[in-house]
PDB file of C-alpha atoms in Angstrom:
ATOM      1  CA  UNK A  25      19.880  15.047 -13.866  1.00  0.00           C
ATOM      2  CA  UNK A  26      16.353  13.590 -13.517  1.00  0.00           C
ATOM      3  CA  UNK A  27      13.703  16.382 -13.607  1.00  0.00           C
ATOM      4  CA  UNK A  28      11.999  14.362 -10.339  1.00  0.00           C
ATOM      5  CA  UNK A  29       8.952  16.681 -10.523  1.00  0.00           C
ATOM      6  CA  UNK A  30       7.900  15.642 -14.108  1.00  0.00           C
ATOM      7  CA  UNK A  31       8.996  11.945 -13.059  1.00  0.00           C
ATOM      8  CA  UNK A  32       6.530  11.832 -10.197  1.00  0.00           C
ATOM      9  CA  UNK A  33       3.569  13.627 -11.685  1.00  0.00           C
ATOM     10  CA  UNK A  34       4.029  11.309 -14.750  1.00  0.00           C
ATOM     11  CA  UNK A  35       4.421   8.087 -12.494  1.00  0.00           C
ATOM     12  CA  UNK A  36       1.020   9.084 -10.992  1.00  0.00           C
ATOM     13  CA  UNK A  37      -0.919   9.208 -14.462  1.00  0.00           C
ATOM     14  CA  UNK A  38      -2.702   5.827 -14.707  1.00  0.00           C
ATOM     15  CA  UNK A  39      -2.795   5.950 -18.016  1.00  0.00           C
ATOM     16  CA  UNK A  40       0.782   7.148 -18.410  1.00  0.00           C
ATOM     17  CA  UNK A  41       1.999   4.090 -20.819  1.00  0.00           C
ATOM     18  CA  UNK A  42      -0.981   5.507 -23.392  1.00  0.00           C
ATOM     19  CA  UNK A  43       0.241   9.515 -22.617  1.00  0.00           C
ATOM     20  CA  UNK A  44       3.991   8.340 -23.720  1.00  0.00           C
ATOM     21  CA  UNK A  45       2.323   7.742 -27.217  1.00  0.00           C
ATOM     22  CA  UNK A  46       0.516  10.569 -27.672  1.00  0.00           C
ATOM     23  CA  UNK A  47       2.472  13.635 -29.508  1.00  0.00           C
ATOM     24  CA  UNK A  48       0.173  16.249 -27.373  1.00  0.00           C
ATOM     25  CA  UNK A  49       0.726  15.365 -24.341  1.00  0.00           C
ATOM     26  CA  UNK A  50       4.541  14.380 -25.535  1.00  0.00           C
ATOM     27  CA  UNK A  51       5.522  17.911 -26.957  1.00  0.00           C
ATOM     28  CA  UNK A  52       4.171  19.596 -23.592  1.00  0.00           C
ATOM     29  CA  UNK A  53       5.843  17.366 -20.834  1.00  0.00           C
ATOM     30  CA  UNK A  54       8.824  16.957 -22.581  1.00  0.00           C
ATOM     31  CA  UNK A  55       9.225  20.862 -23.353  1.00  0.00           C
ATOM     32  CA  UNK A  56       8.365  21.735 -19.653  1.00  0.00           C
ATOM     33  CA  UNK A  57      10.873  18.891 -18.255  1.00  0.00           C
ATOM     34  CA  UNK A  58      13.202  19.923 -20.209  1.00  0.00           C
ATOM     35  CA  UNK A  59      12.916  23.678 -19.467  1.00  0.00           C
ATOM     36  CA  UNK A  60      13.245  22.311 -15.652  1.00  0.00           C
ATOM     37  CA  UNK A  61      16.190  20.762 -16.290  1.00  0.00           C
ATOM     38  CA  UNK A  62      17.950  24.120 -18.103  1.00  0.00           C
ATOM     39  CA  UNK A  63      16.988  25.999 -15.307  1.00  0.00           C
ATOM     40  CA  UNK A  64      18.610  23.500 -12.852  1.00  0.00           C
ATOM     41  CA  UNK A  65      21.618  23.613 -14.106  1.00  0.00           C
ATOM     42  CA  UNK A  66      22.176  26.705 -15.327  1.00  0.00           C
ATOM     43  CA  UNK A  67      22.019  26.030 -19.306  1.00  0.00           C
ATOM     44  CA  UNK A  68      20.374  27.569 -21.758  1.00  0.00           C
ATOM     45  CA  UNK A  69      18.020  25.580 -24.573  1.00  0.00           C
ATOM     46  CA  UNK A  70      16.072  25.702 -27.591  1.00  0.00           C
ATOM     47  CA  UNK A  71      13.978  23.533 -28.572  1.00  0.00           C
ATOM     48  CA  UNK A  72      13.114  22.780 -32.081  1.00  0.00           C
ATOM     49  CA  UNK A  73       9.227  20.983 -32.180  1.00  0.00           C
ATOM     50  CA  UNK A  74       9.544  19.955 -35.998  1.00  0.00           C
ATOM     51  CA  UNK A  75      12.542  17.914 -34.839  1.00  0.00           C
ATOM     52  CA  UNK A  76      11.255  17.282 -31.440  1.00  0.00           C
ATOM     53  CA  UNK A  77       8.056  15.654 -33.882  1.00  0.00           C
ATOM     54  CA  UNK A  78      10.925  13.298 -35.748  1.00  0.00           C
ATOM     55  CA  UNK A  79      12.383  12.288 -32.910  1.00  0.00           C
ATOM     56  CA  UNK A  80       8.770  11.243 -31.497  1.00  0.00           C
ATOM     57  CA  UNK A  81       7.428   9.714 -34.557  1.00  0.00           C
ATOM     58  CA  UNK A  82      10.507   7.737 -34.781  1.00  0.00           C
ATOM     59  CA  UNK A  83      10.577   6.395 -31.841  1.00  0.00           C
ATOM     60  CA  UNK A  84       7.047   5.394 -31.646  1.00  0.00           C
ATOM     61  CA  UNK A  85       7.774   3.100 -34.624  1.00  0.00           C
ATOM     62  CA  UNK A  86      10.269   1.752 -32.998  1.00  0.00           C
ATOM     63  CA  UNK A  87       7.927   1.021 -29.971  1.00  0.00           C
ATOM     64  CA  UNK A  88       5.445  -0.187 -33.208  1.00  0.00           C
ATOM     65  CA  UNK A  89       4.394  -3.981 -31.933  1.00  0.00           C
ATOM     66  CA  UNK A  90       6.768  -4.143 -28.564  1.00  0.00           C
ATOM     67  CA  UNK A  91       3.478  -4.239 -26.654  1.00  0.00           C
ATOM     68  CA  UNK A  92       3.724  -8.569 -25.946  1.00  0.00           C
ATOM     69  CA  UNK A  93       7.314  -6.974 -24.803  1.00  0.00           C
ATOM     70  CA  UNK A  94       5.631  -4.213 -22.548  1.00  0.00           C
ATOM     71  CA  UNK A  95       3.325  -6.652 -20.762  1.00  0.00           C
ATOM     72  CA  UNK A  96       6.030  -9.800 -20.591  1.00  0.00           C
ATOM     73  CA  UNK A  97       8.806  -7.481 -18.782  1.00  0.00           C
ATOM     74  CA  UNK A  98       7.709  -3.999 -18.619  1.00  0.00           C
ATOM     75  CA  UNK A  99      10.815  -3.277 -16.581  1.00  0.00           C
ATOM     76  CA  UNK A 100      12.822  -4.193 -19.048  1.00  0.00           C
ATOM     77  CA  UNK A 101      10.794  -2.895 -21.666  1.00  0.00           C
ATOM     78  CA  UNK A 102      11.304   0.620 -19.768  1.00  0.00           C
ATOM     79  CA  UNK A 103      14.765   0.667 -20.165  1.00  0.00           C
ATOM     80  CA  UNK A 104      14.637  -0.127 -23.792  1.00  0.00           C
ATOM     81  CA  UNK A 105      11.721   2.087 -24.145  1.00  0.00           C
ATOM     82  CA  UNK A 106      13.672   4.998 -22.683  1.00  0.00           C
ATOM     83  CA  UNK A 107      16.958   4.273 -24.242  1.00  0.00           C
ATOM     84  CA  UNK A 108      15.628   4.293 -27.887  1.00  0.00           C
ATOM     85  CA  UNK A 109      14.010   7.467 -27.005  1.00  0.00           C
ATOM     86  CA  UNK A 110      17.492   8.738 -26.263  1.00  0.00           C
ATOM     87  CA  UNK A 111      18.411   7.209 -29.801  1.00  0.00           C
ATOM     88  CA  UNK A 112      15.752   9.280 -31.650  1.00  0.00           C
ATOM     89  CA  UNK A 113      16.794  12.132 -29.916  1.00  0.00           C
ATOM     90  CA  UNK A 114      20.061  11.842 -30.959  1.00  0.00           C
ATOM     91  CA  UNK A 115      19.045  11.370 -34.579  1.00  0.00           C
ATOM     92  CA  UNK A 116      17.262  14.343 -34.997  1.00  0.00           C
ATOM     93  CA  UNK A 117      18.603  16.403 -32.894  1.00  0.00           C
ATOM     94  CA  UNK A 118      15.826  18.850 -31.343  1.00  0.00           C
ATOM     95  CA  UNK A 119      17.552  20.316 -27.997  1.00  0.00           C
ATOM     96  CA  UNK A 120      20.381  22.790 -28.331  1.00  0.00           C
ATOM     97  CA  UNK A 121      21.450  23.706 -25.214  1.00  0.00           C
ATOM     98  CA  UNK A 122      24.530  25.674 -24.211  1.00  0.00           C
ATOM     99  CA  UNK A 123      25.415  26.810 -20.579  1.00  0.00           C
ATOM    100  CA  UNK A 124      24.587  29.900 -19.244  1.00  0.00           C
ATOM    101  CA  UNK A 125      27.148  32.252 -17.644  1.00  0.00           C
ATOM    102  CA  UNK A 126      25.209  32.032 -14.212  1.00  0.00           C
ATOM    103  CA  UNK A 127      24.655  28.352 -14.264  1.00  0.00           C
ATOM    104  CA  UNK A 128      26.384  26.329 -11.469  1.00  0.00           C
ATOM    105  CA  UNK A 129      26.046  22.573 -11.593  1.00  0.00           C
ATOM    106  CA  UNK A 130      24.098  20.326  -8.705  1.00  0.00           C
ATOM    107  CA  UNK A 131      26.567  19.355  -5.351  1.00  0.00           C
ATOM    108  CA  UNK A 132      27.082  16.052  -7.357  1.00  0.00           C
ATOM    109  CA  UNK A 133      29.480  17.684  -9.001  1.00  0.00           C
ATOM    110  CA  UNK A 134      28.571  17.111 -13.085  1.00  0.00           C
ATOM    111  CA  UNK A 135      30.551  19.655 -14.379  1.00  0.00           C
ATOM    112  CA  UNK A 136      32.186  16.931 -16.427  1.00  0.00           C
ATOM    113  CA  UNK A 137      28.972  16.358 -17.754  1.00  0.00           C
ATOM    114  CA  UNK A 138      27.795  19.519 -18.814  1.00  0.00           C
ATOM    115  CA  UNK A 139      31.100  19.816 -21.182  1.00  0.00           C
ATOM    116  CA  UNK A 140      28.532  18.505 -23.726  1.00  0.00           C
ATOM    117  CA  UNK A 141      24.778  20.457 -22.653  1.00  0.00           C
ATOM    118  CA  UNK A 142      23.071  19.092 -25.768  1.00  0.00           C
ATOM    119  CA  UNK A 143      24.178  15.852 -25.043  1.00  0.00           C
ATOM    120  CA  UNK A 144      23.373  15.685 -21.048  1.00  0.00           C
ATOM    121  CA  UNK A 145      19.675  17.398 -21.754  1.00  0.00           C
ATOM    122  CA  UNK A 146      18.699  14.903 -24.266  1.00  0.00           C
ATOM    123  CA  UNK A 147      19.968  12.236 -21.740  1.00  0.00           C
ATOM    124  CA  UNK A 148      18.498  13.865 -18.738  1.00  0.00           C
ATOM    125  CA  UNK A 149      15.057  13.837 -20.366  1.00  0.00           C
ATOM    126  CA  UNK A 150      15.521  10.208 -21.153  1.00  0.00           C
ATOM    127  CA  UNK A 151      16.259   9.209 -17.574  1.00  0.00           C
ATOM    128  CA  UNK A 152      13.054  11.559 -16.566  1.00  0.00           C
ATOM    129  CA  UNK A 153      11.347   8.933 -18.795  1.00  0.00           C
ATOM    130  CA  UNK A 154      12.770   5.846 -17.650  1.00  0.00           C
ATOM    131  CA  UNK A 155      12.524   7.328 -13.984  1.00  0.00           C
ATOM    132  CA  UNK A 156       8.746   8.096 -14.816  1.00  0.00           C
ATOM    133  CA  UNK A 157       8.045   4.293 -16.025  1.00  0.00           C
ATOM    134  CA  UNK A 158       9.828   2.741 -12.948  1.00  0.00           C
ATOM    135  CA  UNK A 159       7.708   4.689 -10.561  1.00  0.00           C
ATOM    136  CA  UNK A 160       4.661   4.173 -12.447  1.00  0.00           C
ATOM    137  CA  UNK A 161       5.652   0.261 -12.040  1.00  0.00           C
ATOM    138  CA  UNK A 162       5.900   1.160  -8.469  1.00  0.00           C
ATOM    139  CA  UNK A 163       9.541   0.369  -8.287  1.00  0.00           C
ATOM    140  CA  UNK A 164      12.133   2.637  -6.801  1.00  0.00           C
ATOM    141  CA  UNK A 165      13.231   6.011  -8.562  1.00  0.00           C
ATOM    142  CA  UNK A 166      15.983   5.292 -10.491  1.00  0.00           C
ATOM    143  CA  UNK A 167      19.664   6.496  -9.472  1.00  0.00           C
ATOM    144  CA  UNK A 168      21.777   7.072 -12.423  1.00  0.00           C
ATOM    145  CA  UNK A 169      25.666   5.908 -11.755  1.00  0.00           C
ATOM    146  CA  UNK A 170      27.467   9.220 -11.395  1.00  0.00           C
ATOM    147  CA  UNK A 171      30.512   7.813 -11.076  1.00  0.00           C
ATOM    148  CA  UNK A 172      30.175   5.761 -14.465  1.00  0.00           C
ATOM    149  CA  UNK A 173      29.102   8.579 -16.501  1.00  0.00           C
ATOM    150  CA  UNK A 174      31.708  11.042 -15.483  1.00  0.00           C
ATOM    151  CA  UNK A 175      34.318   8.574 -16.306  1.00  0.00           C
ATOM    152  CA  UNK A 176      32.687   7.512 -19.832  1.00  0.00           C
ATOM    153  CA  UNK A 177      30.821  10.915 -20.576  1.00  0.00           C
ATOM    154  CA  UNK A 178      33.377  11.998 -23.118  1.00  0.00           C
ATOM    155  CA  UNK A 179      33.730   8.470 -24.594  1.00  0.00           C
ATOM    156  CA  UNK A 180      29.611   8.470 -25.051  1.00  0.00           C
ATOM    157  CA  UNK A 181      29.847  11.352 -27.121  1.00  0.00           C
ATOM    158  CA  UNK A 182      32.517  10.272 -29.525  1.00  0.00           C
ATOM    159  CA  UNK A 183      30.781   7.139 -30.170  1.00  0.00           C
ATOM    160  CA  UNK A 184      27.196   8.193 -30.547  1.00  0.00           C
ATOM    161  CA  UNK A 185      28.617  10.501 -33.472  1.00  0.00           C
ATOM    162  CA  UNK A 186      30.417   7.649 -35.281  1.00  0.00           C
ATOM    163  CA  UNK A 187      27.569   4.931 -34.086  1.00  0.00           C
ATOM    164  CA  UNK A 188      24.541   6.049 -32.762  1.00  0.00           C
ATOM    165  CA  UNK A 189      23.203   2.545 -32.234  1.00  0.00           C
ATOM    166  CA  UNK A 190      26.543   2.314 -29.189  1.00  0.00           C
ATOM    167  CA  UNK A 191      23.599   4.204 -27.057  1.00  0.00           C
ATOM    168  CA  UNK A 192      22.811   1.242 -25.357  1.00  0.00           C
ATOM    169  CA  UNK A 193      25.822   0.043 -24.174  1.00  0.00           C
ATOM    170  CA  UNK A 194      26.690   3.726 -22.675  1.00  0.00           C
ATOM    171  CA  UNK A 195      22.834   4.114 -21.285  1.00  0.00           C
ATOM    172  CA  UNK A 196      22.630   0.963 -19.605  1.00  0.00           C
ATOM    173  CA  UNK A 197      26.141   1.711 -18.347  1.00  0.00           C
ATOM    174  CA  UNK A 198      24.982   5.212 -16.804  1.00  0.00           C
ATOM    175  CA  UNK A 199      21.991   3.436 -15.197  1.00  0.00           C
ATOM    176  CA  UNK A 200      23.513   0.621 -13.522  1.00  0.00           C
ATOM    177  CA  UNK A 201      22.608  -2.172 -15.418  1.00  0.00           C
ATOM    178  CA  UNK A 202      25.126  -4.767 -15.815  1.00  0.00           C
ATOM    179  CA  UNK A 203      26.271  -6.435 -19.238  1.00  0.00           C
ATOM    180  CA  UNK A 204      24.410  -9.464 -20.145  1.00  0.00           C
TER     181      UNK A 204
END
């Protein structure tokens, strides 16, 4: 679910907090990660840049004056980071992504998961990011909770439609965190 290659060769760009704000660099990582992911598991995507660019822009103004928050607790602030990304994708809605008739899931058996494609590539390129910022950090990859998401997968997607801003209950869910 975590396109590790794009994780690790972001991790290892020093400036990789700057490169996260940057729509150049932004349109081409995300694109290729996301064409990694399709190809992984067998779906097929489109991606639309004009939306792709709303989704960006909008989420880099919600990032607009975090950076006290960065520097305080930039673990934390990597979740949230990540998570609102998720958020804007959701909003505009840039990936379509269907699965492919020669697609087979990974042994960690997602099929569950890919019920909804859009919906697990736009959360698959999130985790890339959040996996991206914890290595950068120098922390441990992170290991999204299978078991959690399989069981709640179909409840995410009702409630993103009638409340986007439920994201964050469902994200921090899938990645292990525990309720505060």
């Amino acid at each position: 679910m975590i396109d590790t290659e794009s994780s690790s060769a972001w991790a290892s760009q020093p400036e990789l907090p700057r490169l996260l704000g940057s729509w150049t660099w932004f349109k081409q990582a995300s694109s290729e990660s996301l064409l990694r992911i399709a190809r992984r598991y067998g779906l097929k995507i489109e991606v639309n840049v004009t939306d792709l660019g709303q989704a960006f822009f909008r989420w880099c103004g919600m990032l607009d004056g975090t950076i006290a928050y960065q520097q305080a607790n930039p673990v934390e602030y990597a979740y949230f980071s990540s998570r609102a990304l998720l958020e804007c994708l959701f909003r505009s809605n840039p990936i379509q992504a269907m699965a492919a008739a020669e697609g087979a899931p990974e042994p960690e058996d997602i099929a569950r998961l890919l019920e909804w494609p859009t919906g697990f590539t736009a959360t698959s390129l999130a985790f890339t990011v959040l996996d991206a910022q914890l290595r950068h950090l120098g922390l441990a990859p992170l290991t999204p909770d299978y078991d959690a998401m399989r069981l709640h997968w179909n409840s995410f997607r009702e409630n993103v439609s009638d409340d986007i801003e439920s994201i964050e209950i469902f994200f921090n869910l899938f990645c292990g965190v525990a309720p505060a």
